[in-house]
Tab-separated table of N, CA and C in Angstrom:
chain	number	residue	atom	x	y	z
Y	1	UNK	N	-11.334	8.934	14.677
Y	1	UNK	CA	-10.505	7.742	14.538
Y	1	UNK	C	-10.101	7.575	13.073
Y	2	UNK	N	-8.733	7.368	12.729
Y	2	UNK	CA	-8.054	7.252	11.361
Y	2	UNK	C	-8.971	5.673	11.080
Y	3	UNK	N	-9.381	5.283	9.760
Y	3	UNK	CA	-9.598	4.598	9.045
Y	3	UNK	C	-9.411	4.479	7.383
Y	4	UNK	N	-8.875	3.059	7.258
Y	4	UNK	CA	-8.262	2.845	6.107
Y	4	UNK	C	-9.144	1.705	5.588
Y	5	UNK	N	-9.533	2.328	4.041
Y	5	UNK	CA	-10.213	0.349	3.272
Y	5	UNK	C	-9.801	1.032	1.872
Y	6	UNK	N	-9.222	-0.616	1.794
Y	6	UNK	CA	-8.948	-1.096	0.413
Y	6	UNK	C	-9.955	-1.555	-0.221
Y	7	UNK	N	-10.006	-1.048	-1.630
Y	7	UNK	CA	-10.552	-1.354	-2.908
Y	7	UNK	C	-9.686	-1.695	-4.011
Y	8	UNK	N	-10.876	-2.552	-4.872
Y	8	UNK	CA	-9.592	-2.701	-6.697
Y	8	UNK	C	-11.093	-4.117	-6.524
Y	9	UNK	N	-10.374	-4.446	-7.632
Y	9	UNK	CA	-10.613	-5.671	-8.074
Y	9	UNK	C	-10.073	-6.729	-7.295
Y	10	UNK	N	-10.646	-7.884	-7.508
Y	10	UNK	CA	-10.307	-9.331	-6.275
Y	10	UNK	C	-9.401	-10.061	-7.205
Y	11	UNK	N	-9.893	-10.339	-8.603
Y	11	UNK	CA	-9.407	-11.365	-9.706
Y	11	UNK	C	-8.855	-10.419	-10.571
Y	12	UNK	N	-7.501	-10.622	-11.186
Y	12	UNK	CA	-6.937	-10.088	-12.187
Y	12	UNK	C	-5.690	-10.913	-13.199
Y	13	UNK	N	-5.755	-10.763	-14.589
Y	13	UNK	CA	-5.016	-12.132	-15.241
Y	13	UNK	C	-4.008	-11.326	-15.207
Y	14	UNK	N	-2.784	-12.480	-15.501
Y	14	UNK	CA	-1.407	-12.567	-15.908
Y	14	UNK	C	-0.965	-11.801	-16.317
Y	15	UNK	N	-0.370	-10.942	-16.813
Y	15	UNK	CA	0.637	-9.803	-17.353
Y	15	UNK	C	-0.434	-8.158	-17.449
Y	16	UNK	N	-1.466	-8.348	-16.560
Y	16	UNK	CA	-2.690	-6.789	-16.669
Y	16	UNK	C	-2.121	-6.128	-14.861
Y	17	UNK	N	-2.404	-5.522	-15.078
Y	17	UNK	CA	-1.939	-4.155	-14.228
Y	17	UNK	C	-3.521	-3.797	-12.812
Y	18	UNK	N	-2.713	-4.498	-11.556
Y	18	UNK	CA	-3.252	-4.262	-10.879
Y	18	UNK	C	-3.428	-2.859	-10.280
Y	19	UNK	N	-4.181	-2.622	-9.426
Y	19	UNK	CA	-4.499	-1.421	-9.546
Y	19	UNK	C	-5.549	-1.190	-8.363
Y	20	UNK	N	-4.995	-0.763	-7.171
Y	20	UNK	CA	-6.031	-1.175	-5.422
Y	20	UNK	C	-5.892	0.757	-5.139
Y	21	UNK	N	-7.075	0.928	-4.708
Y	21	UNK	CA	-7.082	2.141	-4.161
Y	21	UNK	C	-7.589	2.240	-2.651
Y	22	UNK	N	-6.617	3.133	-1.621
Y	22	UNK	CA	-6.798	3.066	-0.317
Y	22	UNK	C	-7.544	4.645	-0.171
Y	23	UNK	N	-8.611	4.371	0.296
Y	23	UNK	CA	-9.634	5.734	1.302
Y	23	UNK	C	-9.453	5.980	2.794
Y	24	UNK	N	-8.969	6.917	2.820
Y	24	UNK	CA	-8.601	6.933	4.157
Y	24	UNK	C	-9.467	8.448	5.036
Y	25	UNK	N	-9.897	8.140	6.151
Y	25	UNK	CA	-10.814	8.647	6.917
Y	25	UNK	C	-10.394	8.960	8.440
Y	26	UNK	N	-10.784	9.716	8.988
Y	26	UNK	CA	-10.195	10.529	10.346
Y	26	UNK	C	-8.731	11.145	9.947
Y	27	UNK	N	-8.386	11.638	8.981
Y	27	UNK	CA	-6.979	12.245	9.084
Y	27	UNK	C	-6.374	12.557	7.941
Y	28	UNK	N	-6.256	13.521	7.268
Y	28	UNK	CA	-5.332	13.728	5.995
Y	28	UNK	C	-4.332	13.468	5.784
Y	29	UNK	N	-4.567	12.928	4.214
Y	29	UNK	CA	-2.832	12.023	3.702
Y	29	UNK	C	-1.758	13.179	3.503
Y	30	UNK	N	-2.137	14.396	3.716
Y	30	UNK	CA	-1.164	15.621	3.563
Y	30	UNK	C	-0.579	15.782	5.132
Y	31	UNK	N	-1.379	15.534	6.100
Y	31	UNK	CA	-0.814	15.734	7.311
Y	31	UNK	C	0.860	15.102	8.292
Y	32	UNK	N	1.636	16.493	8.481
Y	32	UNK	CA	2.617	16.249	8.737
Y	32	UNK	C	2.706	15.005	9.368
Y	33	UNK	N	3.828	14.174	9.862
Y	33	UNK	CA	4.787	13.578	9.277
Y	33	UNK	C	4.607	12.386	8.590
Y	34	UNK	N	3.326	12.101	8.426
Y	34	UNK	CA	2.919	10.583	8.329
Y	34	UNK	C	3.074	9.788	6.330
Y	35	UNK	N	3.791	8.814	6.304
Y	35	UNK	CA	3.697	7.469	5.356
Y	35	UNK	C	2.286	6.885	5.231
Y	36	UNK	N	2.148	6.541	3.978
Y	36	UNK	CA	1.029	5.967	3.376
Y	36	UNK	C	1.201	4.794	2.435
Y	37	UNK	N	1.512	3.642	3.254
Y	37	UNK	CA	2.320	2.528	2.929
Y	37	UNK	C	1.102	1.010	2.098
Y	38	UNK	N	1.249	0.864	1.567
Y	38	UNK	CA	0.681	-0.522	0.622
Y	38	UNK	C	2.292	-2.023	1.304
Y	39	UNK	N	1.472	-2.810	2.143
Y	39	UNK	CA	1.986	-3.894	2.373
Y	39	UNK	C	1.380	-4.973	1.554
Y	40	UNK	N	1.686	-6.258	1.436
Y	40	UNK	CA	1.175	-7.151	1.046
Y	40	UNK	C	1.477	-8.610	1.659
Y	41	UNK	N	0.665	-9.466	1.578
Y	41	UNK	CA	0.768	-11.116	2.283
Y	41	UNK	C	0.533	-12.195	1.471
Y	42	UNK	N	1.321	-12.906	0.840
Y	42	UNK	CA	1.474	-13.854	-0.544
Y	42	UNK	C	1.025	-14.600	0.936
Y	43	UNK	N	-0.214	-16.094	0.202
Y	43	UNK	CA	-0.475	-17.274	1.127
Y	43	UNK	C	0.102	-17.832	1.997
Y	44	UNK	N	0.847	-18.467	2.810
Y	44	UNK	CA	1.853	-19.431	3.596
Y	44	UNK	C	3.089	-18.474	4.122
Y	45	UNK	N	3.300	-16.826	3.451
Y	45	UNK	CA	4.240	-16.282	3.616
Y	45	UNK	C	4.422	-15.200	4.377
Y	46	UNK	N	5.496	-14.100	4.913
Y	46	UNK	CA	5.348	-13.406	5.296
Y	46	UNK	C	4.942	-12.050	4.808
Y	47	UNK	N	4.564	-10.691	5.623
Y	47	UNK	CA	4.030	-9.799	5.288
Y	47	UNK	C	5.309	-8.826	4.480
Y	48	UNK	N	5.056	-8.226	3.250
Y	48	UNK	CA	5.972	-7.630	2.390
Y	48	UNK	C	5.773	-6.203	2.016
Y	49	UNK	N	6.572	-5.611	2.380
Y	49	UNK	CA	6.169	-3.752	2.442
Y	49	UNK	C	7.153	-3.633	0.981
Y	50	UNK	N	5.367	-2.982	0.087
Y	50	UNK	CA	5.721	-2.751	-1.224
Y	50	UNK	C	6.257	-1.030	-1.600
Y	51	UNK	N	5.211	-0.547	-0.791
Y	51	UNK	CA	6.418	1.007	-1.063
Y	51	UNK	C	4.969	2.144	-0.420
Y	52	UNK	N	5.508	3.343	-0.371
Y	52	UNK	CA	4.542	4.419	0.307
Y	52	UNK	C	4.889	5.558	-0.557
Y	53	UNK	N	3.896	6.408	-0.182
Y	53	UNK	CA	3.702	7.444	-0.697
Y	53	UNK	C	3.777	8.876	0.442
Y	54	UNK	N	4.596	9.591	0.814
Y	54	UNK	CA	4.247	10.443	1.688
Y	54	UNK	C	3.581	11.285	2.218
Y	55	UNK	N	3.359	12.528	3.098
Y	55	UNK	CA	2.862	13.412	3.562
Y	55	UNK	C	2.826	14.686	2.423
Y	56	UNK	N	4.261	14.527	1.652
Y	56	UNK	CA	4.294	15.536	0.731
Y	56	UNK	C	4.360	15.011	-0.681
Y	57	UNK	N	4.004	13.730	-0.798
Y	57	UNK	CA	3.812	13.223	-2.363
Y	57	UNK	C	4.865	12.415	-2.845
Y	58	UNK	N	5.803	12.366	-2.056
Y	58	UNK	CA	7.487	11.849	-2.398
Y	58	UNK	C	6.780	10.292	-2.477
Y	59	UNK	N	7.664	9.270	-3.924
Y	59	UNK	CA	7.431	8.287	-3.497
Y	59	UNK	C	8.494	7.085	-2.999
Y	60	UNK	N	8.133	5.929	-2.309
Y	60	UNK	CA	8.977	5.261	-1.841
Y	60	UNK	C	8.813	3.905	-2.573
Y	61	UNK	N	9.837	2.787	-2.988
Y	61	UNK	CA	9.499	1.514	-3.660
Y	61	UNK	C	10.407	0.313	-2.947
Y	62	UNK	N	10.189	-0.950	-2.700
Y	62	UNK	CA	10.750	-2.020	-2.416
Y	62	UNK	C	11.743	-2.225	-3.493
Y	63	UNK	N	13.165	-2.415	-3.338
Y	63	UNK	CA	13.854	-2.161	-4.534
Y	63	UNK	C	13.250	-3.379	-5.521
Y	64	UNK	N	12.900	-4.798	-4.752
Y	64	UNK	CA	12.478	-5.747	-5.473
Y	64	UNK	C	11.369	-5.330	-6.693
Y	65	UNK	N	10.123	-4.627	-6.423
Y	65	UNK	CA	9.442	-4.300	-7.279
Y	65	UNK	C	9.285	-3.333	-7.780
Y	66	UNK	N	10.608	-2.523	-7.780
Y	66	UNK	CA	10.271	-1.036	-8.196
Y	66	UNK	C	9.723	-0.694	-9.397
Y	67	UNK	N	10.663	-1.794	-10.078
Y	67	UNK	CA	10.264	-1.672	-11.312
Y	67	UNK	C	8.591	-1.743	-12.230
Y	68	UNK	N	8.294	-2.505	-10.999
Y	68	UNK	CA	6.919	-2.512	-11.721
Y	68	UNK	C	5.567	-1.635	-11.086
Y	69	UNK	N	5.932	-1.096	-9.841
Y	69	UNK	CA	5.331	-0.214	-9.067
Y	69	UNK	C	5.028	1.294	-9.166
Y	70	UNK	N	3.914	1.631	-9.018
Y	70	UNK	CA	3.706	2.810	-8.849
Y	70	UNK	C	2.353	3.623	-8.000
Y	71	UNK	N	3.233	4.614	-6.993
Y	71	UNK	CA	1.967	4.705	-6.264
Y	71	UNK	C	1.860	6.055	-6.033
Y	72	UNK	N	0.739	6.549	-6.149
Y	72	UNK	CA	0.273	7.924	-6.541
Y	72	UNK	C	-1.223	8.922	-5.100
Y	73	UNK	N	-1.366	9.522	-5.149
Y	73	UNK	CA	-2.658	10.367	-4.857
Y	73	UNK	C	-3.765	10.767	-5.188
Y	74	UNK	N	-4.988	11.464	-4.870
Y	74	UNK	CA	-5.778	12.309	-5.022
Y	74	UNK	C	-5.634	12.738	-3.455
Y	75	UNK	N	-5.505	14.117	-3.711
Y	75	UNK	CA	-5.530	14.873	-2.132
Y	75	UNK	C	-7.132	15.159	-2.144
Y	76	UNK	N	-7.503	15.774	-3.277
Y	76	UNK	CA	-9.301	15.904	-2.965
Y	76	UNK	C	-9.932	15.081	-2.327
Y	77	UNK	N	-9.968	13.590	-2.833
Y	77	UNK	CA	-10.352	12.257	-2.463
Y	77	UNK	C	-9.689	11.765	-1.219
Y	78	UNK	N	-8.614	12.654	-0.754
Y	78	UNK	CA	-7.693	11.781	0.050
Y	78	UNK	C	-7.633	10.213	0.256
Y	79	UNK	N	-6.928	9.927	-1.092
Y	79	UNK	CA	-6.854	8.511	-1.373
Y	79	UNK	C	-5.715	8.828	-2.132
Y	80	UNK	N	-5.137	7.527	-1.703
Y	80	UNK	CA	-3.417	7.273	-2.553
Y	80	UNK	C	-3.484	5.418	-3.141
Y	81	UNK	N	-3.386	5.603	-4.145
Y	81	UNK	CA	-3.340	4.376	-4.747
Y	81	UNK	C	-2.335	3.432	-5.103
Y	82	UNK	N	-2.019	2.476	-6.262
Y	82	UNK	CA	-1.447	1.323	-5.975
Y	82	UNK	C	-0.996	0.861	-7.217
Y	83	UNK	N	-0.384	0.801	-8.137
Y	83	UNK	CA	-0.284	0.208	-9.663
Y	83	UNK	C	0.907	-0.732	-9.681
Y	84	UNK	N	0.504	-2.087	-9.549
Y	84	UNK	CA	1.557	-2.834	-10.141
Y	84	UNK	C	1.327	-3.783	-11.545
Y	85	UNK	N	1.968	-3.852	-12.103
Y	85	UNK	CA	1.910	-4.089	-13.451
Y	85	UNK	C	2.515	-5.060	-14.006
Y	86	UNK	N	2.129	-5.783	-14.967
Y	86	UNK	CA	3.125	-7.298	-15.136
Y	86	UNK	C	2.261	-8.309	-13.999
Y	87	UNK	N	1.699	-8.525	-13.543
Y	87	UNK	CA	1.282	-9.236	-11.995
Y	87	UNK	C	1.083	-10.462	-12.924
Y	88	UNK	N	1.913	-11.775	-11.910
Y	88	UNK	CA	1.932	-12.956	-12.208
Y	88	UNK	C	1.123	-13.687	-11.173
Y	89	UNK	N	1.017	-15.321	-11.028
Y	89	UNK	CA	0.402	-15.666	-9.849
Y	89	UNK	C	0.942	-15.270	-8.744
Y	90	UNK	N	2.672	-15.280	-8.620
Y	90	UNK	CA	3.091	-15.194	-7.344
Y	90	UNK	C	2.751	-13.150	-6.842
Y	91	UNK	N	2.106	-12.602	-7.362
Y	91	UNK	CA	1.288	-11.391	-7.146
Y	91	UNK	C	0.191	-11.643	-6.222
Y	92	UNK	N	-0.677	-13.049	-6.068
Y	92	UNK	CA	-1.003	-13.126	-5.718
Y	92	UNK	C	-1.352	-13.369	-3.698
Y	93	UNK	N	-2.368	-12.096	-3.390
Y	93	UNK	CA	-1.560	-12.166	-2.084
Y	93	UNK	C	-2.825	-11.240	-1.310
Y	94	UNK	N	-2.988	-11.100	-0.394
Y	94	UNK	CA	-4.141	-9.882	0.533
Y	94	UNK	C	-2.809	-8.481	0.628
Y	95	UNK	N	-3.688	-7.871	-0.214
Y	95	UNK	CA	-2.942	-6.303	0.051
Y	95	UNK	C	-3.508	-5.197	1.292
Y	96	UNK	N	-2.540	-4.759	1.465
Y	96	UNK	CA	-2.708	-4.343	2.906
Y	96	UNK	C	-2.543	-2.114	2.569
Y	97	UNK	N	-3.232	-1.858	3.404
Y	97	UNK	CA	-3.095	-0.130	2.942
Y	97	UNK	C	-2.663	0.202	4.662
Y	98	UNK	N	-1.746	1.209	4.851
Y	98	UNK	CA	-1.305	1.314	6.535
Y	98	UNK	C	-0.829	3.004	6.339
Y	99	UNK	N	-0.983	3.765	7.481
Y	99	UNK	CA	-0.221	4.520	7.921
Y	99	UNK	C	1.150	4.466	8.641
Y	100	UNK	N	2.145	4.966	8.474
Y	100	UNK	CA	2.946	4.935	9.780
Y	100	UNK	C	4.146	6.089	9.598
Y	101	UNK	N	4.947	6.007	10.539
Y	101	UNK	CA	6.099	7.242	10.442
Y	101	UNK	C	6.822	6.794	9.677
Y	102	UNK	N	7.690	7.954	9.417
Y	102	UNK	CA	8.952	7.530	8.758
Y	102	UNK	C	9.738	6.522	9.054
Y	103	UNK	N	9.830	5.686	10.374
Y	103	UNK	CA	10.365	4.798	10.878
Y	103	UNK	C	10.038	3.596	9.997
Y	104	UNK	N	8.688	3.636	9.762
Y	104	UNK	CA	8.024	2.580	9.180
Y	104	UNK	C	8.220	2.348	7.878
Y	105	UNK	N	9.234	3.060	7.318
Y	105	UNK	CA	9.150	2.661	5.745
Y	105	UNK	C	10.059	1.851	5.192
Y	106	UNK	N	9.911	0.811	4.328
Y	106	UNK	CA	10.782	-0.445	4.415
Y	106	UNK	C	10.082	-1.548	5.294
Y	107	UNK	N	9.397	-0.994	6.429
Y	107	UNK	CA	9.144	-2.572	7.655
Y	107	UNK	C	8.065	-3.035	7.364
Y	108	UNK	N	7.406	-4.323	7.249
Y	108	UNK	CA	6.213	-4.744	7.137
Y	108	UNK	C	5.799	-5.346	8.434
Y	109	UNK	N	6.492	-4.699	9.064
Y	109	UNK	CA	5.898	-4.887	10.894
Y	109	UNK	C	4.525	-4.573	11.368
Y	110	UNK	N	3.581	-5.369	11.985
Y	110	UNK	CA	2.303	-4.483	12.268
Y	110	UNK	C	2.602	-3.893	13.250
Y	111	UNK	N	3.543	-3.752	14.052
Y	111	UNK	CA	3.510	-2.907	15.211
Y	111	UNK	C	4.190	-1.504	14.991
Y	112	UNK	N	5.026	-1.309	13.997
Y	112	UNK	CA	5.647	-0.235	13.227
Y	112	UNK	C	4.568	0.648	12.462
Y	113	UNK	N	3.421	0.009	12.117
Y	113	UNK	CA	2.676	0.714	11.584
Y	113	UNK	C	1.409	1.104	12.568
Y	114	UNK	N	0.769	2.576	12.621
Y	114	UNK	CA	-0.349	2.596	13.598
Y	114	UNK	C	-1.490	2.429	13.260
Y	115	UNK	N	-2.026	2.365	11.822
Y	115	UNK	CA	-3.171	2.218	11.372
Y	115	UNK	C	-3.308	0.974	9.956
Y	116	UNK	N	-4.623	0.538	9.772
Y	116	UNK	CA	-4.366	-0.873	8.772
Y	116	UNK	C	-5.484	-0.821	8.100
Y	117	UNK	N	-5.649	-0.772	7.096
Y	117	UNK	CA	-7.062	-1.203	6.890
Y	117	UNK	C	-7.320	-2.544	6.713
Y	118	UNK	N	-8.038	-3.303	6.175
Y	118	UNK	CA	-8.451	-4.740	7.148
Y	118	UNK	C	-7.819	-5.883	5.782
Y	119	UNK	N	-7.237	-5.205	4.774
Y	119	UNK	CA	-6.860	-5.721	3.803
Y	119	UNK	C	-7.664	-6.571	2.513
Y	120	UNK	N	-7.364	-6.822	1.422
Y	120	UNK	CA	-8.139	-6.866	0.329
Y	120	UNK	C	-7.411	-8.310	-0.601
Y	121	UNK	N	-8.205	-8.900	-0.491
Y	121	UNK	CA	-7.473	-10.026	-1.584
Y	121	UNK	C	-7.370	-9.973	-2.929
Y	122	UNK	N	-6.305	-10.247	-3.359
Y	122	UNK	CA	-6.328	-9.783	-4.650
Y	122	UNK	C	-5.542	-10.858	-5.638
Y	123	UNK	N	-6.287	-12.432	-6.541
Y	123	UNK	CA	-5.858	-12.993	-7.175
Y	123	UNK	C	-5.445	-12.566	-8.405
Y	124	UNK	N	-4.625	-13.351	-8.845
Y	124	UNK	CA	-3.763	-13.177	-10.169
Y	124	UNK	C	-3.956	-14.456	-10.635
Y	125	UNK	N	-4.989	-14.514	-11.727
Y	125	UNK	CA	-5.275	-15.845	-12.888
Y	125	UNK	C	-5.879	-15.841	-14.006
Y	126	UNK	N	-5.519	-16.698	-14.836
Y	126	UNK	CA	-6.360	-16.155	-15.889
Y	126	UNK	C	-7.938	-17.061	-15.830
């Protein structure tokens, strides 16, 4: 069975560089065709697909945060990680680590995606 958990830090201040790493288990992040997507859920709001990383390393970004995003690998570790940078309060939010197809990239649908890990809260304060 594929399994996904998020790690990082819970609390992080104002303009420092978050930084969540997803472990993923039953299935390699190299294995054909599959996305390795970082969603996120600001309080009261809806779910926001921040960008993925692929099967072959290619990366993908929400045009909104591209700028401050970056998301990377270890194939040894099979873990793909998470860097956003600048993080203000409204950063603040439960980050989410998911598999899904190519279909899935761009959607922050849970049904678009087939796997989740159970997600990680992650404040922004000083």
């Amino acid at each position: 069975q594929v399994q996904l958990q998020e790690s990082g830090p819970g609390l992080v201040k104002p303009s420092q560089t978050l930084s969540l790493t997803c472990t993923v288990s039953g299935a390699s992040i190299t294995t054909n065709y599959y996305y390795w997507n970082w969603i996120r859920q600001p309080p009261g709001k809806d779910l926001e697909w921040i960008g993925a990383i692929s099967y072959r390393g290619t990366t993908y970004y929400a045009p909104s945060l591209k700028s401050r995003t970056s998301i990377s690998r270890d194939t040894s570790k099979n873990q793909f990680t998470l860097q956003l940078s600048s993080v203000t309060p409204e950063d603040t939010a439960v980050y989410y680590c998911t598999r899904g197809p190519l279909d899935a990239l761009h959607s922050a649908r849970r049904e678009d995606h087939d796997y989740w890990g159970q997600g990680t809260q992650v404040s922004v304060s000083s």
